[in-house]
Coordinates of C-alpha atoms in Angstrom, one line a residue:
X1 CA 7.9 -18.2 -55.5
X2 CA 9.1 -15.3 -57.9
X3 CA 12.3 -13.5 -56.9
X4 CA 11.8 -9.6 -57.2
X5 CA 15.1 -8.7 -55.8
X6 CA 18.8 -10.0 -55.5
X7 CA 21.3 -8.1 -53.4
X8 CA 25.0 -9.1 -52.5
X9 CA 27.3 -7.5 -50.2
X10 CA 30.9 -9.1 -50.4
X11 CA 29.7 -12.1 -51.2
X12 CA 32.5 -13.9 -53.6
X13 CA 32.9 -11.5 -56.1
X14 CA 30.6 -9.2 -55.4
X15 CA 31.5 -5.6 -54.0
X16 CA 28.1 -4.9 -53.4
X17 CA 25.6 -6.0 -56.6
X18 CA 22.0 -5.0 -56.7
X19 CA 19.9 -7.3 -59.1
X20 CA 15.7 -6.6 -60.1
X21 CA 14.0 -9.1 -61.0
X22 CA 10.8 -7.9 -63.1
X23 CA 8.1 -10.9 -64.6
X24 CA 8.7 -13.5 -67.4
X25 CA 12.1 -15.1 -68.2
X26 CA 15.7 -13.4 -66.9
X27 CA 18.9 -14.3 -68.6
X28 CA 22.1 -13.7 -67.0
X29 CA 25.4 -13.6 -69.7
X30 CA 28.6 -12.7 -68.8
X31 CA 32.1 -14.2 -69.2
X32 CA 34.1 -17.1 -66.7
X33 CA 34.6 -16.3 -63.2
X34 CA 32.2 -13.2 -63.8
X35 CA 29.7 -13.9 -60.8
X36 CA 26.6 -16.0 -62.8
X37 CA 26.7 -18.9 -61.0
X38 CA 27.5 -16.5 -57.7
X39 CA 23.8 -15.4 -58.4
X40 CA 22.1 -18.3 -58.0
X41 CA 24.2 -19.4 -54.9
X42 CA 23.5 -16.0 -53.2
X43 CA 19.8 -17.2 -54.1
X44 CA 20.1 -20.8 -52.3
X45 CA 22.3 -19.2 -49.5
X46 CA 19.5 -16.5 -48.7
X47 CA 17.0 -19.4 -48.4
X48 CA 18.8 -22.1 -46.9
X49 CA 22.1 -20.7 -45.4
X50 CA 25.6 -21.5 -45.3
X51 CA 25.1 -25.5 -46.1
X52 CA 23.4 -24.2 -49.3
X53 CA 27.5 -22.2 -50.3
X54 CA 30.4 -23.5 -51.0
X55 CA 33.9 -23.6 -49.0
X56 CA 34.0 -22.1 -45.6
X57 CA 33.1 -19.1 -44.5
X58 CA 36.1 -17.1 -45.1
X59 CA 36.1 -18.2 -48.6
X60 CA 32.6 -16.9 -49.0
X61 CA 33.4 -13.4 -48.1
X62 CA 35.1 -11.3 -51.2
X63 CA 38.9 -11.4 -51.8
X64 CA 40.4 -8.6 -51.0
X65 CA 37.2 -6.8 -48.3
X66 CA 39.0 -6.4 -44.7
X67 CA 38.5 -9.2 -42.5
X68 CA 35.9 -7.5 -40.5
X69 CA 33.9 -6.4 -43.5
X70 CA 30.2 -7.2 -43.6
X71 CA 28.9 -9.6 -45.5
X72 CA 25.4 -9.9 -46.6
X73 CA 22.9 -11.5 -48.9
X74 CA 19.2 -10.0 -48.9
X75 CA 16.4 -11.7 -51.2
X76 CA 13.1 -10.4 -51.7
X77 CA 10.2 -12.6 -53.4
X78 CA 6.8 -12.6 -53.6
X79 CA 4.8 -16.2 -52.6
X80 CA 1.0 -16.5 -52.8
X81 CA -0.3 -13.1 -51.7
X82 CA 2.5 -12.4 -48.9
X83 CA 6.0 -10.5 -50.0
X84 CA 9.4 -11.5 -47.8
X85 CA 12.1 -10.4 -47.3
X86 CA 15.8 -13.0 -46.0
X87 CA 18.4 -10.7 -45.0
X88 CA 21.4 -13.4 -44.5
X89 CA 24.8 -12.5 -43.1
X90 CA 27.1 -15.2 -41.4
X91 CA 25.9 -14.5 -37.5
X92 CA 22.5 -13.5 -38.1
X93 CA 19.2 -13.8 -40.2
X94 CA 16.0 -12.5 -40.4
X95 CA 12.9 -12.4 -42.2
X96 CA 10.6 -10.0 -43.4
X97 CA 6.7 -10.3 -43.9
X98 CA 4.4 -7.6 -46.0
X99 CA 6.9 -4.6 -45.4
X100 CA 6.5 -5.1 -41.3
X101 CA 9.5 -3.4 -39.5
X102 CA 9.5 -6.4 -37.1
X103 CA 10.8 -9.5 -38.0
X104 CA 9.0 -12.5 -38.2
X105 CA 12.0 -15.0 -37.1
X106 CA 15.1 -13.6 -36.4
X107 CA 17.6 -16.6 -36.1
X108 CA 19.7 -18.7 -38.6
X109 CA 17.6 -21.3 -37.6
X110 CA 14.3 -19.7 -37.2
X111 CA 14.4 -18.4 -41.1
X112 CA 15.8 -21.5 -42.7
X113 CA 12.8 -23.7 -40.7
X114 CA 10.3 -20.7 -41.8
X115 CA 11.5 -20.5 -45.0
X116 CA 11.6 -24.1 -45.5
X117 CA 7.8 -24.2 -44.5
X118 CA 6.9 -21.6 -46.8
X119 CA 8.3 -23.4 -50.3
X120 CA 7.7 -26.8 -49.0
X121 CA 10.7 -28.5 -50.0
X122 CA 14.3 -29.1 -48.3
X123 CA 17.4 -28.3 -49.9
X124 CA 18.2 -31.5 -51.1
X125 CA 15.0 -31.4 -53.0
X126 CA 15.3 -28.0 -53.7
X127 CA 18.8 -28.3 -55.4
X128 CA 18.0 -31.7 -56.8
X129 CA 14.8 -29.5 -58.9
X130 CA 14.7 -25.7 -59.2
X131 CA 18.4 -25.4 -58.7
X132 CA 19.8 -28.4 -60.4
X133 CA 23.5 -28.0 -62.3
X134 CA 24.0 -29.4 -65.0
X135 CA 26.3 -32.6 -63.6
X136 CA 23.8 -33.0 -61.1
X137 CA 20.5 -34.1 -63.4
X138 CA 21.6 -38.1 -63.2
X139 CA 20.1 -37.8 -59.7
X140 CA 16.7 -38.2 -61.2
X141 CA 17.4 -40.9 -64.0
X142 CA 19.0 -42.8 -61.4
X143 CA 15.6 -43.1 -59.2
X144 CA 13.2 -45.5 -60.4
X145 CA 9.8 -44.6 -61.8
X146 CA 8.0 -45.0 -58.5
X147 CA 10.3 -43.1 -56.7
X148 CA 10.6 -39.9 -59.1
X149 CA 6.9 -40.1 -59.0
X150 CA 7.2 -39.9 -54.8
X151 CA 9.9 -37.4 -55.8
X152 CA 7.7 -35.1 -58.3
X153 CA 5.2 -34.9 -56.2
X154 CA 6.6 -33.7 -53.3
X155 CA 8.4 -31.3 -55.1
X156 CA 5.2 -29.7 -57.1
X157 CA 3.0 -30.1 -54.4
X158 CA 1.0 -33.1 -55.3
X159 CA 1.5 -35.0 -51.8
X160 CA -0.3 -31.7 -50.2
X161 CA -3.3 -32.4 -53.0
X162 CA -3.4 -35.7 -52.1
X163 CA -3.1 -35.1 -48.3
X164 CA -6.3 -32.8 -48.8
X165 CA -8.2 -35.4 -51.0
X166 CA -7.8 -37.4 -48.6
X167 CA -9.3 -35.3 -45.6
X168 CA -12.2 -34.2 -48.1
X169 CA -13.0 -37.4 -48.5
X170 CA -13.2 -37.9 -44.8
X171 CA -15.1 -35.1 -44.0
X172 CA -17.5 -35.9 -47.3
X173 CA -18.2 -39.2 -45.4
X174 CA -19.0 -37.8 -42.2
X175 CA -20.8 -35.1 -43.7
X176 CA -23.0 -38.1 -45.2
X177 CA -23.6 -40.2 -42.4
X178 CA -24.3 -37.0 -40.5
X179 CA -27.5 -36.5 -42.9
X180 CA -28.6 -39.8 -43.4
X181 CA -29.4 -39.8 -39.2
X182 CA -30.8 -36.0 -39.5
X183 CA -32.8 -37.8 -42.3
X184 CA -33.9 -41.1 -40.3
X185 CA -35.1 -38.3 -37.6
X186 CA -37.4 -36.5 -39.3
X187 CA -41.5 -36.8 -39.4
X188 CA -44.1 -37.6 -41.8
X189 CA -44.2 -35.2 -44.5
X190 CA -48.5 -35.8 -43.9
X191 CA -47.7 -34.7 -40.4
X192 CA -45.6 -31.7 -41.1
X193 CA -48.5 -30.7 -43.5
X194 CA -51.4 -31.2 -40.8
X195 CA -48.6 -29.2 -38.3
X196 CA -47.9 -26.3 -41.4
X197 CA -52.0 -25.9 -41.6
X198 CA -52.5 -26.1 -37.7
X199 CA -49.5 -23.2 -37.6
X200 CA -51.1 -21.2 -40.7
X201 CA -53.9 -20.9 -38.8
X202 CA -52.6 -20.2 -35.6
X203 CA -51.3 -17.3 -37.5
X204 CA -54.2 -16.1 -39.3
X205 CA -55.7 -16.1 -35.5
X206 CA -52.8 -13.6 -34.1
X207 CA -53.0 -11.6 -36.8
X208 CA -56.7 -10.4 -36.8
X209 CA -56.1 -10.4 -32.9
X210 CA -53.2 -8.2 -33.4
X211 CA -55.3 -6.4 -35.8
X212 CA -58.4 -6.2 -33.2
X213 CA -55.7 -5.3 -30.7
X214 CA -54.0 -2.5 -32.8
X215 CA -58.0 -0.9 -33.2
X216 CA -58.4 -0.7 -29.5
X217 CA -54.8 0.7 -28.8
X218 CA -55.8 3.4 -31.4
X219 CA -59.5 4.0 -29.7
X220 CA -57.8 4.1 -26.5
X221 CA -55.2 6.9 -27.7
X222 CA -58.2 8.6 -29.3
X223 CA -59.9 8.9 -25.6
X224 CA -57.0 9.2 -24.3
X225 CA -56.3 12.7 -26.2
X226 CA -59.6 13.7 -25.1
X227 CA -59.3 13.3 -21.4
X228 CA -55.6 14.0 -21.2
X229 CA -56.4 18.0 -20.5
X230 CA -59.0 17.4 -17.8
X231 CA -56.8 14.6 -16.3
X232 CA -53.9 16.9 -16.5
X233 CA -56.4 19.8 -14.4
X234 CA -57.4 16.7 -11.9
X235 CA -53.3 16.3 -11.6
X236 CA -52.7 20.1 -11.1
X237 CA -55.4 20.2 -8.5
X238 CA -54.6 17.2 -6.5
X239 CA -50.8 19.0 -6.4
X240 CA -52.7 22.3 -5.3
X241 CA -54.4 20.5 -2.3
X242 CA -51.1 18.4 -1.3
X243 CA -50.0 21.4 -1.0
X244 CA -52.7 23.1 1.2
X245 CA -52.9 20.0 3.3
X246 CA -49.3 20.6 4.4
X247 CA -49.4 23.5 5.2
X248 CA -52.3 22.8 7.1
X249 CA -50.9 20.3 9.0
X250 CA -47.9 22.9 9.6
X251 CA -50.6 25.5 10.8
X252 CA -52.2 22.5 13.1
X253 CA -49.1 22.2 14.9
X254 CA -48.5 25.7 15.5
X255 CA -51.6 26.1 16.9
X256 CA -50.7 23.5 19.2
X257 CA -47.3 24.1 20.4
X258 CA -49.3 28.2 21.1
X259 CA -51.7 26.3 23.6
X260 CA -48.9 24.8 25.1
X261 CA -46.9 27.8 25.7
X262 CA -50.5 29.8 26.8
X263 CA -51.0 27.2 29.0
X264 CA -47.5 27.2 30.7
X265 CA -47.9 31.1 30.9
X266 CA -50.9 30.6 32.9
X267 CA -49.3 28.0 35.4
X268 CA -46.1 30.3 35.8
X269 CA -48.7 33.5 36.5
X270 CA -50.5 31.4 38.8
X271 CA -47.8 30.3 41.3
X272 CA -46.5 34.1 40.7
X273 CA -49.6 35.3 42.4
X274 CA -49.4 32.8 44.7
X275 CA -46.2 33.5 45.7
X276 CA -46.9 36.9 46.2
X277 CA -49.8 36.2 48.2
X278 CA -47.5 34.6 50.3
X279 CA -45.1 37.7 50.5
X280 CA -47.5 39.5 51.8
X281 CA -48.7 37.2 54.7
X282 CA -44.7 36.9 56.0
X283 CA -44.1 40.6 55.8
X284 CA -45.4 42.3 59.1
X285 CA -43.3 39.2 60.7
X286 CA -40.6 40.3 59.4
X287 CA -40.0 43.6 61.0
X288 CA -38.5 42.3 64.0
X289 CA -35.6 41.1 62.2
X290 CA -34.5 44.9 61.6
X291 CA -33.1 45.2 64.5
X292 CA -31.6 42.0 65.0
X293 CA -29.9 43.2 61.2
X294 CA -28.2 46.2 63.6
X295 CA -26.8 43.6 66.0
X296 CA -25.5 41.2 64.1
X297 CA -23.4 44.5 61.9
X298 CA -22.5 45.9 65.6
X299 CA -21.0 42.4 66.4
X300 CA -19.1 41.9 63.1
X301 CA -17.4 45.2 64.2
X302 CA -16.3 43.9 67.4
X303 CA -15.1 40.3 66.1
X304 CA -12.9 42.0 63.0
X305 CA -11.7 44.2 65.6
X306 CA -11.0 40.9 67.4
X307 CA -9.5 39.4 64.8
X308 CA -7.3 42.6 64.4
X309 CA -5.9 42.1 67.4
X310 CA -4.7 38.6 67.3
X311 CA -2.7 38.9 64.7
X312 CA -0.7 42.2 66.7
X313 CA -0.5 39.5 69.2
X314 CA 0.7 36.6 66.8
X315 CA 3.2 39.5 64.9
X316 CA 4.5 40.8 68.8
X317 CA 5.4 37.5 69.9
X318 CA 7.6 36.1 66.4
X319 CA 9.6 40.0 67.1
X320 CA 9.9 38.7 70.5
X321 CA 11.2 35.3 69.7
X322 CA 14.0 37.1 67.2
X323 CA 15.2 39.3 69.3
X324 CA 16.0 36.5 72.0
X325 CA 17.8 34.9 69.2
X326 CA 19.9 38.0 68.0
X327 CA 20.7 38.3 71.7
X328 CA 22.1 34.8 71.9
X329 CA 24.6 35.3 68.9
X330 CA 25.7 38.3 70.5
X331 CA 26.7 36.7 73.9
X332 CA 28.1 33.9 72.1
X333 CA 30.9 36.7 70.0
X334 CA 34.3 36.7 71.2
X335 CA 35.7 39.4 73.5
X336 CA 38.6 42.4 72.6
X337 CA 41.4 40.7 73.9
X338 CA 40.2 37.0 71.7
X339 CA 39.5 39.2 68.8
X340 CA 43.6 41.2 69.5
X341 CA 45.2 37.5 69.3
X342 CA 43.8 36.2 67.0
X343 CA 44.6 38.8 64.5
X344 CA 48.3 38.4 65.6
X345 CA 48.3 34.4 65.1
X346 CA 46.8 35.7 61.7
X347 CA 49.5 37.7 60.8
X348 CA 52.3 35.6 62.0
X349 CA 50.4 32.7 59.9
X350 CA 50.6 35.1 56.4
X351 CA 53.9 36.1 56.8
X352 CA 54.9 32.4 57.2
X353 CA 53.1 31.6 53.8
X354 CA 55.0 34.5 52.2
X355 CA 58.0 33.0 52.9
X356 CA 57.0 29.5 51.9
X357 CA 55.6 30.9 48.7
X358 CA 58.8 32.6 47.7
X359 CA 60.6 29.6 48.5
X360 CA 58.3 27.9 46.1
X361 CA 59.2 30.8 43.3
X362 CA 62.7 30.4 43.5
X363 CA 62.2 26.7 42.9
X364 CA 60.3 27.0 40.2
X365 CA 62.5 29.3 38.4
X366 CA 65.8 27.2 39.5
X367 CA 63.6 24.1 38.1
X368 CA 62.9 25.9 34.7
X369 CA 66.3 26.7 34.3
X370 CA 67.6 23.4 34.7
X371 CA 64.9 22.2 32.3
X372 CA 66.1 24.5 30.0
X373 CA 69.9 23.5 29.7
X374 CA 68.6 19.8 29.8
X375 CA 67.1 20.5 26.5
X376 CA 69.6 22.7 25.1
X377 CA 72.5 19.6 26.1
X378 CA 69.8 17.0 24.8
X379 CA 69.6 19.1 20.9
X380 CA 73.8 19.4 21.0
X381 CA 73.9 15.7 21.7
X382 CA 71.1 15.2 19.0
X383 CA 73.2 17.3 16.7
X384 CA 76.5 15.6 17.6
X385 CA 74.8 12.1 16.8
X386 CA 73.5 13.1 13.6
X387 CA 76.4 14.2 12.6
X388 CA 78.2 11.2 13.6
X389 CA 75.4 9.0 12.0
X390 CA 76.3 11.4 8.1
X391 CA 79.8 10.3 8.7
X392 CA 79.5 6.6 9.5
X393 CA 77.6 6.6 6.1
X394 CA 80.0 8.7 3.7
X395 CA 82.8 6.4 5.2
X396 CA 80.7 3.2 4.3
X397 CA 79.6 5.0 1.0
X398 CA 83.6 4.8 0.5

């Protein structure tokens, strides 16, 4: 791991402090209470979060920033041949892989797991080694040699080499094994000789048939550039009389489908003259009908006329029935002296409504009137009690 860059954001004393790291050896001077050790725990709190700080959180924000001022550590180093990013506030975390926009864990938790992973140690090993102080370095004399040997080699990575010495040597034995059976399975080298020699041969064979085979393709292309023109003239030809056949076969049916036609023509000109034949025997019996053609229009004459006539009759007789109707009504009207007294009781009867309906008029209006005062009396009484009601109130407001 080599740290490249060291940023604080009021973190203990630090407004906002941006630190870069370049290779070899960095010293950091400064006087008491300056912010040197601050460095280092900015480092550890970047990596392993707030157990790695001291105090509480509000002592690890800077005296004197608001209290809603952000506070932020960002650390990036370089491991193998990846580059990271921990950006480290005291909600959130996240972590940063090759320059990627997106994070590749983006919890308190996620990171410190992630980051643990990556440098291979926890923090207790990690403070008890890289970032030891200088009270702290009895925690090593006071192991025994066994266990700083555990301790060391955890720490520098030798547990991982021995891990993997261990699997090599496991897969070296398999591999092993593996070829001693592919080994025990193999033939004679005299018979893989005898097989190489049958094979060789075998070979030797294809290749002069190939050979042999290659010498007639080439013949064959040879003719085949000779006869390729007259083949192509046999083609065109063959094309030429497809053709012809067709529209032989077209002329064939044409022909046919003519004879059929002809032959119908000659059947319909046939029974034509036949039929005329016939004509010709019924016509001198037919010259009697003439003047059976003269009775028969004679006789329509006489039944239109016929008709004619019925319906005068069937018209006469419906006048006939409504004027015996008309004639009934009339007999059945009053006389003068009915018709004089009734228009009398008519008159009597109009002038008695007259005199009703006045009535009625002057009933109305009396009615009207009276409703009229009712209201009027019914507003002064409304007016009176109102006024009474103001009264009561000033005298209880007294």
């Amino acid at each position: 791991m080599r740290i490249q860059r060291l940023r604080l954001v009021n973190f203990r004393q630090h407004e906002d402090t941006e630190l870069a790291l370049g290779a070899g050896l960095t010293g950091i001077v400064g006087p008491n209470g300056a912010g040197k050790t601050t460095l280092l725990e900015a480092i550890a709190y970047a990596v392993y979060g707030a157990p790695a700080a001291r105090g509480t959180r509000d002592s690890i924000r800077r005296r004197g920033a608001p209290p809603r001022s952000p506070v932020r550590v960002e650390l990036d180093f370089a491991l193998g041949s990846h580059q990271y990013r921990v950006t480290r506030s005291l909600t959130q975390a996240e972590l940063y892989q090759d320059g990627d926009p997106t994070p590749v864990a983006n919890s308190i938790t996620a990171v410190t797991e992630r980051v643990t992973r990556l440098l291979g140690m926890t923090r207790e090993e990690f403070f008890n080694t890289y970032f030891t102080g200088q009270k702290e370095l009895a925690v090593m004399a006071a192991m025994s040699a066994p266990e700083r040997g555990q301790f060391l080699s955890r720490v520098l990575g030798y547990e991982r080499l021995r891990v993997a010495q261990d699997r090599l040597r496991e897969r070296r034995s398999a591999l092993k094994g593996r070829l001693a059976a592919l080994e025990e399975g193999l033939p004679d080298p005299a018979a893989l000789d005898a097989e190489e020699a049958r094979e060789r041969e075998r070979l030797r064979l294809a290749e002069t048939a190939e050979a042999d085979a290659a010498g007639a393709v080439r013949s064959a292309e040879d003719r085949w550039g000779e006869l390729r023109p007259r083949w192509e003239e046999v083609q065109r030809l063959r094309e030429t009389v497809s053709s012809l056949q067709s529209d032989l076969k077209l002329a064939e049916h044409k022909v046919q489908d003519a004879r059929q036609r002809f032959t119908e023509l000659d059947r319909q000109l046939a029974e034509a003259l036949e039929a005329r034949r016939r004509l010709e025997d019924l016509t001198p019996r037919l010259e009697p009908f003439e003047t059976l053609k003269a009775e028969r229009a004679s006789l329509d004459q006489v039944a239109e006329a016929h008709s004619a006539r019925r319906g005068d009759e069937a018209q006469l007789a419906e006048v006939r029935q409504r004027l015996e109707g008309i004639e009934t009504r009339i007999a059945r009207l009053p006389t003068p002296d009915q018709l004089e007294q009734a228009e009398a009781e008519a008159t009597a009867r109009r002038e008695a409504l007259g005199a009703v309906v006045a009535q009625l008029e002057e009933r109305r209006t009396t009615w009207v009137r009276d409703t009229q005062d009712a209201k009027t009396k019914r507003q002064t009484l409304l007016d009176q009690y109102k006024e009474l009601t103001e009264q009561q109130e000033r005298i209880v407001a007294a």
